């Protein structure tokens, strides 16, 4: 089955700096890669996703890149703000309707002002 | 649209009792729902895939007789933790996909279970 590795486990940056979180996946059939932000005690919130037919997607300060050959994808947050502090999870799945998301272990991002 | 609810949001029970958690898709039909468990400071771990009208598929290491899943309609899946023990204390989250659409999953708000 799918296995998703995520690094780093913790990341501390200064406000205004960029943050990068990286994930690798094992199943070459996976074609959907979402990123979630989770605050304590809350459900995961989808912040951006990418499908395998594109290499990059951007939404304001957030971007995701995908390298299918190397089976890795990354989350880039620019101009970080204190409210970006949270736990971020990457995940992977493939397009069959019955396939669940498999999550990475998470990255705790701390943005200090 | 694409709202998933869970009930209850939190529950405290005594060791040895059973607890039922409901997951509902409020504005869409979901032939497949997923149950995850999240321990403190850990990731979401897939427990089982719930299929409407058929038996659930459990992940390796998840006891199907302990975590009973029923998906009797296109909008409701239930997870029953039987004979709960303190080690079952966790955050249980369900998710669902819109039938006929792939990939994006919509998560419920989660249920915090504490077993005394």
PDB file of C-alpha atoms in Angstrom:
ATOM      1  CA  UNK A   1       0.000   0.000   0.000  1.00  0.00           C
ATOM      2  CA  UNK A   2       0.847   3.664  -0.102  1.00  0.00           C
ATOM      3  CA  UNK A   3       3.405   5.109   2.303  1.00  0.00           C
ATOM      4  CA  UNK A   4       3.939   8.845   2.695  1.00  0.00           C
ATOM      5  CA  UNK A   5       7.023  10.321   4.332  1.00  0.00           C
ATOM      6  CA  UNK A   6       7.046  13.959   5.466  1.00  0.00           C
ATOM      7  CA  UNK A   7       9.905  16.227   6.518  1.00  0.00           C
ATOM      8  CA  UNK A   8      10.710  18.099   8.628  1.00  0.00           C
ATOM      9  CA  UNK A   9       8.661  17.191  11.672  1.00  0.00           C
ATOM     10  CA  UNK A  10       9.101  20.694  13.101  1.00  0.00           C
ATOM     11  CA  UNK A  11       9.903  23.963  11.389  1.00  0.00           C
ATOM     12  CA  UNK A  12      10.481  27.342  12.984  1.00  0.00           C
ATOM     13  CA  UNK A  13      10.687  30.485  10.886  1.00  0.00           C
ATOM     14  CA  UNK A  14      10.591  34.219  11.381  1.00  0.00           C
ATOM     15  CA  UNK A  15       7.590  36.148  10.186  1.00  0.00           C
ATOM     16  CA  UNK A  16       8.025  37.038   6.555  1.00  0.00           C
ATOM     17  CA  UNK A  17      10.332  34.131   5.774  1.00  0.00           C
ATOM     18  CA  UNK A  18       9.399  31.234   3.516  1.00  0.00           C
ATOM     19  CA  UNK A  19       8.635  27.718   4.721  1.00  0.00           C
ATOM     20  CA  UNK A  20       9.032  24.522   2.735  1.00  0.00           C
ATOM     21  CA  UNK A  21       7.688  21.101   3.694  1.00  0.00           C
ATOM     22  CA  UNK A  22       8.536  18.037   1.653  1.00  0.00           C
ATOM     23  CA  UNK A  23       6.807  14.696   1.159  1.00  0.00           C
ATOM     24  CA  UNK A  24       7.588  11.531  -0.728  1.00  0.00           C
ATOM     25  CA  UNK A  25       5.187   8.761  -1.667  1.00  0.00           C
ATOM     26  CA  UNK A  26       5.713   5.171  -2.624  1.00  0.00           C
ATOM     27  CA  UNK A  27       2.776   4.183  -4.863  1.00  0.00           C
ATOM     28  CA  UNK A  28       3.302   5.318  -8.447  1.00  0.00           C
ATOM     29  CA  UNK A  29      -0.469   4.921  -9.010  1.00  0.00           C
ATOM     30  CA  UNK A  30      -1.203   7.818  -6.645  1.00  0.00           C
ATOM     31  CA  UNK A  31      -2.388  10.859  -8.528  1.00  0.00           C
ATOM     32  CA  UNK A  32      -3.897  13.205  -5.963  1.00  0.00           C
ATOM     33  CA  UNK A  33      -1.827  15.092  -3.398  1.00  0.00           C
ATOM     34  CA  UNK A  34      -3.574  17.421  -0.956  1.00  0.00           C
ATOM     35  CA  UNK A  35      -2.111  19.474   1.858  1.00  0.00           C
ATOM     36  CA  UNK A  36      -3.994  20.067   5.073  1.00  0.00           C
ATOM     37  CA  UNK A  37      -3.623  22.518   7.932  1.00  0.00           C
ATOM     38  CA  UNK A  38      -4.846  21.313  11.285  1.00  0.00           C
ATOM     39  CA  UNK A  39      -5.312  23.337  14.431  1.00  0.00           C
ATOM     40  CA  UNK A  40      -5.496  21.646  17.800  1.00  0.00           C
ATOM     41  CA  UNK A  41      -8.694  19.673  18.262  1.00  0.00           C
ATOM     42  CA  UNK A  42     -10.065  20.616  14.858  1.00  0.00           C
ATOM     43  CA  UNK A  43     -10.617  18.803  11.598  1.00  0.00           C
ATOM     44  CA  UNK A  44      -7.964  19.042   8.874  1.00  0.00           C
ATOM     45  CA  UNK A  45      -8.540  21.936   6.490  1.00  0.00           C
ATOM     46  CA  UNK A  46      -7.620  21.545   2.855  1.00  0.00           C
ATOM     47  CA  UNK A  47      -5.313  24.390   1.869  1.00  0.00           C
ATOM     48  CA  UNK A  48      -4.181  23.298  -1.566  1.00  0.00           C
ATOM     49  CA  UNK A  49      -4.089  20.159  -3.677  1.00  0.00           C
ATOM     50  CA  UNK A  50      -2.483  19.018  -6.890  1.00  0.00           C
ATOM     51  CA  UNK A  51      -3.239  16.294  -9.343  1.00  0.00           C
ATOM     52  CA  UNK A  52      -0.620  14.337 -11.187  1.00  0.00           C
ATOM     53  CA  UNK A  53      -1.280  15.973 -14.538  1.00  0.00           C
ATOM     54  CA  UNK A  54       0.263  19.243 -13.359  1.00  0.00           C
ATOM     55  CA  UNK A  55       3.650  20.050 -11.884  1.00  0.00           C
ATOM     56  CA  UNK A  56       2.858  23.164  -9.890  1.00  0.00           C
ATOM     57  CA  UNK A  57      -0.099  24.987  -8.455  1.00  0.00           C
ATOM     58  CA  UNK A  58      -0.230  28.302  -6.656  1.00  0.00           C
ATOM     59  CA  UNK A  59      -2.808  30.051  -4.522  1.00  0.00           C
ATOM     60  CA  UNK A  60      -1.668  33.412  -3.193  1.00  0.00           C
ATOM     61  CA  UNK A  61       1.109  32.724  -0.656  1.00  0.00           C
ATOM     62  CA  UNK A  62       0.844  28.955  -0.957  1.00  0.00           C
ATOM     63  CA  UNK A  63       2.229  26.763  -3.714  1.00  0.00           C
ATOM     64  CA  UNK A  64       2.667  23.063  -4.242  1.00  0.00           C
ATOM     65  CA  UNK A  65       5.088  21.380  -6.618  1.00  0.00           C
ATOM     66  CA  UNK A  66       5.008  17.780  -7.784  1.00  0.00           C
ATOM     67  CA  UNK A  67       7.753  15.638  -9.263  1.00  0.00           C
ATOM     68  CA  UNK A  68       6.131  12.413 -10.435  1.00  0.00           C
ATOM     69  CA  UNK A  69       9.375  10.852 -11.545  1.00  0.00           C
ATOM     70  CA  UNK A  70      10.952  11.242  -8.144  1.00  0.00           C
ATOM     71  CA  UNK A  71       7.614  10.708  -6.374  1.00  0.00           C
ATOM     72  CA  UNK A  72       7.856  13.756  -4.205  1.00  0.00           C
ATOM     73  CA  UNK A  73       5.833  16.893  -3.669  1.00  0.00           C
ATOM     74  CA  UNK A  74       6.410  20.016  -1.626  1.00  0.00           C
ATOM     75  CA  UNK A  75       4.452  22.784   0.040  1.00  0.00           C
ATOM     76  CA  UNK A  76       5.832  26.307  -0.161  1.00  0.00           C
ATOM     77  CA  UNK A  77       4.508  29.105   2.021  1.00  0.00           C
ATOM     78  CA  UNK A  78       5.881  32.571   1.335  1.00  0.00           C
ATOM     79  CA  UNK A  79       5.700  35.664   3.533  1.00  0.00           C
ATOM     80  CA  UNK A  80       4.761  33.598   6.542  1.00  0.00           C
ATOM     81  CA  UNK A  81       2.563  35.092   9.231  1.00  0.00           C
ATOM     82  CA  UNK A  82       1.996  34.045  12.872  1.00  0.00           C
ATOM     83  CA  UNK A  83      -1.440  32.734  11.934  1.00  0.00           C
ATOM     84  CA  UNK A  84       0.254  30.202   9.645  1.00  0.00           C
ATOM     85  CA  UNK A  85       1.456  28.420  12.795  1.00  0.00           C
ATOM     86  CA  UNK A  86      -0.217  25.005  12.855  1.00  0.00           C
ATOM     87  CA  UNK A  87       0.382  21.373  11.980  1.00  0.00           C
ATOM     88  CA  UNK A  88       0.534  20.653   8.263  1.00  0.00           C
ATOM     89  CA  UNK A  89      -0.094  17.242   6.732  1.00  0.00           C
ATOM     90  CA  UNK A  90       0.542  16.009   3.243  1.00  0.00           C
ATOM     91  CA  UNK A  91      -1.442  13.097   1.851  1.00  0.00           C
ATOM     92  CA  UNK A  92      -1.707  10.940  -1.226  1.00  0.00           C
ATOM     93  CA  UNK A  93      -4.345   8.813  -2.876  1.00  0.00           C
ATOM     94  CA  UNK A  94      -5.293   7.607  -6.302  1.00  0.00           C
ATOM     95  CA  UNK A  95      -8.381   8.250  -8.294  1.00  0.00           C
ATOM     96  CA  UNK A  96     -10.439   5.161  -7.541  1.00  0.00           C
ATOM     97  CA  UNK A  97     -13.466   6.198  -5.542  1.00  0.00           C
ATOM     98  CA  UNK A  98     -12.851   3.747  -2.728  1.00  0.00           C
ATOM     99  CA  UNK A  99      -9.297   4.815  -2.066  1.00  0.00           C
ATOM    100  CA  UNK A 100      -8.524   6.612   1.163  1.00  0.00           C
ATOM    101  CA  UNK A 101      -6.043   9.378   1.754  1.00  0.00           C
ATOM    102  CA  UNK A 102      -2.803   8.240   3.336  1.00  0.00           C
ATOM    103  CA  UNK A 103      -1.211  10.934   5.459  1.00  0.00           C
ATOM    104  CA  UNK A 104       2.329  11.907   6.254  1.00  0.00           C
ATOM    105  CA  UNK A 105       3.309  12.278   9.899  1.00  0.00           C
ATOM    106  CA  UNK A 106       2.881  16.021   9.927  1.00  0.00           C
ATOM    107  CA  UNK A 107       4.999  19.142  10.313  1.00  0.00           C
ATOM    108  CA  UNK A 108       4.553  21.581  13.180  1.00  0.00           C
ATOM    109  CA  UNK A 109       5.184  25.031  11.782  1.00  0.00           C
ATOM    110  CA  UNK A 110       5.931  27.860  14.191  1.00  0.00           C
ATOM    111  CA  UNK A 111       6.091  31.402  12.870  1.00  0.00           C
ATOM    112  CA  UNK A 112       7.501  33.900  15.312  1.00  0.00           C
ATOM    113  CA  UNK A 113       6.977  37.637  15.007  1.00  0.00           C
TER     114      UNK A 113
ATOM    115  CA  UNK B   1     -21.821  22.306   0.022  1.00  0.00           C
ATOM    116  CA  UNK B   2     -20.026  19.036   0.893  1.00  0.00           C
ATOM    117  CA  UNK B   3     -20.544  19.186   4.631  1.00  0.00           C
ATOM    118  CA  UNK B   4     -19.824  16.251   6.911  1.00  0.00           C
ATOM    119  CA  UNK B   5     -21.036  16.146  10.488  1.00  0.00           C
ATOM    120  CA  UNK B   6     -20.124  13.897  13.386  1.00  0.00           C
ATOM    121  CA  UNK B   7     -21.935  13.157  16.593  1.00  0.00           C
ATOM    122  CA  UNK B   8     -21.082  13.358  19.377  1.00  0.00           C
ATOM    123  CA  UNK B   9     -18.255  15.879  19.308  1.00  0.00           C
ATOM    124  CA  UNK B  10     -16.903  14.464  22.539  1.00  0.00           C
ATOM    125  CA  UNK B  11     -17.749  11.570  24.806  1.00  0.00           C
ATOM    126  CA  UNK B  12     -16.471  10.235  28.110  1.00  0.00           C
ATOM    127  CA  UNK B  13     -17.236   6.652  29.016  1.00  0.00           C
ATOM    128  CA  UNK B  14     -16.248   4.007  31.496  1.00  0.00           C
ATOM    129  CA  UNK B  15     -13.930   1.169  30.596  1.00  0.00           C
ATOM    130  CA  UNK B  16     -15.837  -1.806  29.224  1.00  0.00           C
ATOM    131  CA  UNK B  17     -18.718   0.141  27.749  1.00  0.00           C
ATOM    132  CA  UNK B  18     -19.490   0.686  24.062  1.00  0.00           C
ATOM    133  CA  UNK B  19     -19.642   4.010  22.272  1.00  0.00           C
ATOM    134  CA  UNK B  20     -21.263   4.807  18.918  1.00  0.00           C
ATOM    135  CA  UNK B  21     -20.062   7.653  16.717  1.00  0.00           C
ATOM    136  CA  UNK B  22     -22.126   8.851  13.775  1.00  0.00           C
ATOM    137  CA  UNK B  23     -20.807  10.381  10.579  1.00  0.00           C
ATOM    138  CA  UNK B  24     -23.253  12.054   8.221  1.00  0.00           C
ATOM    139  CA  UNK B  25     -22.883  13.664   4.832  1.00  0.00           C
ATOM    140  CA  UNK B  26     -25.387  16.515   5.046  1.00  0.00           C
ATOM    141  CA  UNK B  27     -25.734  17.692   1.471  1.00  0.00           C
ATOM    142  CA  UNK B  28     -24.348  14.930  -0.697  1.00  0.00           C
ATOM    143  CA  UNK B  29     -24.380  11.191  -1.101  1.00  0.00           C
ATOM    144  CA  UNK B  30     -21.335   9.192  -0.137  1.00  0.00           C
ATOM    145  CA  UNK B  31     -21.009   5.568  -1.162  1.00  0.00           C
ATOM    146  CA  UNK B  32     -17.672   5.481   0.621  1.00  0.00           C
ATOM    147  CA  UNK B  33     -16.686   6.967   3.942  1.00  0.00           C
ATOM    148  CA  UNK B  34     -13.437   6.646   5.803  1.00  0.00           C
ATOM    149  CA  UNK B  35     -12.647   6.427   9.505  1.00  0.00           C
ATOM    150  CA  UNK B  36      -9.395   7.782  10.896  1.00  0.00           C
ATOM    151  CA  UNK B  37      -7.957   7.818  14.384  1.00  0.00           C
ATOM    152  CA  UNK B  38      -5.566  10.472  15.613  1.00  0.00           C
ATOM    153  CA  UNK B  39      -3.614  10.181  18.850  1.00  0.00           C
ATOM    154  CA  UNK B  40      -2.161  13.341  20.423  1.00  0.00           C
ATOM    155  CA  UNK B  41       0.610  14.908  18.358  1.00  0.00           C
ATOM    156  CA  UNK B  42       0.349  12.184  15.741  1.00  0.00           C
ATOM    157  CA  UNK B  43      -0.996  11.915  12.231  1.00  0.00           C
ATOM    158  CA  UNK B  44      -4.338  10.657  11.008  1.00  0.00           C
ATOM    159  CA  UNK B  45      -4.224   6.899  10.723  1.00  0.00           C
ATOM    160  CA  UNK B  46      -6.724   5.176   8.473  1.00  0.00           C
ATOM    161  CA  UNK B  47      -8.757   2.621  10.406  1.00  0.00           C
ATOM    162  CA  UNK B  48     -11.255   1.430   7.836  1.00  0.00           C
ATOM    163  CA  UNK B  49     -13.123   2.171   4.652  1.00  0.00           C
ATOM    164  CA  UNK B  50     -16.874   2.100   5.018  1.00  0.00           C
ATOM    165  CA  UNK B  51     -18.879   1.048   1.982  1.00  0.00           C
ATOM    166  CA  UNK B  52     -22.606   1.610   1.724  1.00  0.00           C
ATOM    167  CA  UNK B  53     -24.490  -1.665   1.788  1.00  0.00           C
ATOM    168  CA  UNK B  54     -21.464  -3.879   2.273  1.00  0.00           C
ATOM    169  CA  UNK B  55     -18.866  -4.807   4.832  1.00  0.00           C
ATOM    170  CA  UNK B  56     -16.196  -2.351   5.798  1.00  0.00           C
ATOM    171  CA  UNK B  57     -12.589  -2.879   4.841  1.00  0.00           C
ATOM    172  CA  UNK B  58     -10.261  -2.656   7.822  1.00  0.00           C
ATOM    173  CA  UNK B  59      -6.612  -1.669   7.815  1.00  0.00           C
ATOM    174  CA  UNK B  60      -4.038  -4.088   9.114  1.00  0.00           C
ATOM    175  CA  UNK B  61      -3.921  -4.098  12.882  1.00  0.00           C
ATOM    176  CA  UNK B  62      -7.434  -2.708  13.366  1.00  0.00           C
ATOM    177  CA  UNK B  63      -9.734  -5.213  15.072  1.00  0.00           C
ATOM    178  CA  UNK B  64     -12.985  -5.449  13.160  1.00  0.00           C
ATOM    179  CA  UNK B  65     -14.800  -7.003  16.120  1.00  0.00           C
ATOM    180  CA  UNK B  66     -13.798  -4.127  18.338  1.00  0.00           C
ATOM    181  CA  UNK B  67     -14.484  -1.294  15.902  1.00  0.00           C
ATOM    182  CA  UNK B  68     -17.835  -2.080  14.320  1.00  0.00           C
ATOM    183  CA  UNK B  69     -18.694  -0.065  11.237  1.00  0.00           C
ATOM    184  CA  UNK B  70     -22.110   0.165   9.658  1.00  0.00           C
ATOM    185  CA  UNK B  71     -22.872   2.137   6.504  1.00  0.00           C
ATOM    186  CA  UNK B  72     -26.576   1.557   6.074  1.00  0.00           C
ATOM    187  CA  UNK B  73     -27.385   4.549   3.883  1.00  0.00           C
ATOM    188  CA  UNK B  74     -25.697   6.896   1.441  1.00  0.00           C
ATOM    189  CA  UNK B  75     -25.466   9.590   4.080  1.00  0.00           C
ATOM    190  CA  UNK B  76     -24.668   7.781   7.322  1.00  0.00           C
ATOM    191  CA  UNK B  77     -21.832   5.650   8.616  1.00  0.00           C
ATOM    192  CA  UNK B  78     -21.435   4.657  12.254  1.00  0.00           C
ATOM    193  CA  UNK B  79     -18.402   3.503  14.198  1.00  0.00           C
ATOM    194  CA  UNK B  80     -19.014   1.599  17.421  1.00  0.00           C
ATOM    195  CA  UNK B  81     -16.107   1.138  19.779  1.00  0.00           C
ATOM    196  CA  UNK B  82     -17.002  -1.983  21.739  1.00  0.00           C
ATOM    197  CA  UNK B  83     -15.694  -2.750  25.211  1.00  0.00           C
ATOM    198  CA  UNK B  84     -13.711   0.462  25.208  1.00  0.00           C
ATOM    199  CA  UNK B  85     -10.463   0.703  27.165  1.00  0.00           C
ATOM    200  CA  UNK B  86      -8.316   3.706  28.075  1.00  0.00           C
ATOM    201  CA  UNK B  87      -5.975   2.977  25.164  1.00  0.00           C
ATOM    202  CA  UNK B  88      -8.905   3.590  22.809  1.00  0.00           C
ATOM    203  CA  UNK B  89      -9.013   7.207  23.946  1.00  0.00           C
ATOM    204  CA  UNK B  90      -8.343   9.213  20.821  1.00  0.00           C
ATOM    205  CA  UNK B  91      -9.715  11.679  18.274  1.00  0.00           C
ATOM    206  CA  UNK B  92     -11.857   9.855  15.716  1.00  0.00           C
ATOM    207  CA  UNK B  93     -12.460  11.607  12.393  1.00  0.00           C
ATOM    208  CA  UNK B  94     -14.560  10.477   9.478  1.00  0.00           C
ATOM    209  CA  UNK B  95     -14.379  11.671   5.906  1.00  0.00           C
ATOM    210  CA  UNK B  96     -16.393  11.169   2.763  1.00  0.00           C
ATOM    211  CA  UNK B  97     -16.156  11.639  -0.973  1.00  0.00           C
ATOM    212  CA  UNK B  98     -18.975  12.869  -3.128  1.00  0.00           C
ATOM    213  CA  UNK B  99     -20.307   9.875  -5.069  1.00  0.00           C
ATOM    214  CA  UNK B 100     -19.187  10.010  -8.663  1.00  0.00           C
ATOM    215  CA  UNK B 101     -16.469  12.509  -7.896  1.00  0.00           C
ATOM    216  CA  UNK B 102     -12.992  11.514  -7.065  1.00  0.00           C
ATOM    217  CA  UNK B 103     -10.129  12.614  -4.933  1.00  0.00           C
ATOM    218  CA  UNK B 104     -11.207  15.417  -2.606  1.00  0.00           C
ATOM    219  CA  UNK B 105     -12.414  14.229   0.770  1.00  0.00           C
ATOM    220  CA  UNK B 106     -14.527  16.178   3.198  1.00  0.00           C
ATOM    221  CA  UNK B 107     -13.820  15.705   6.866  1.00  0.00           C
ATOM    222  CA  UNK B 108     -16.134  15.655   9.817  1.00  0.00           C
ATOM    223  CA  UNK B 109     -15.271  17.784  12.864  1.00  0.00           C
ATOM    224  CA  UNK B 110     -14.058  14.763  14.805  1.00  0.00           C
ATOM    225  CA  UNK B 111     -15.106  13.033  18.022  1.00  0.00           C
ATOM    226  CA  UNK B 112     -12.942  13.156  21.118  1.00  0.00           C
ATOM    227  CA  UNK B 113     -13.308   9.864  22.992  1.00  0.00           C
ATOM    228  CA  UNK B 114     -12.036   9.568  26.540  1.00  0.00           C
ATOM    229  CA  UNK B 115     -12.269   6.198  28.260  1.00  0.00           C
ATOM    230  CA  UNK B 116     -11.855   6.256  32.014  1.00  0.00           C
TER     231      UNK B 116
END
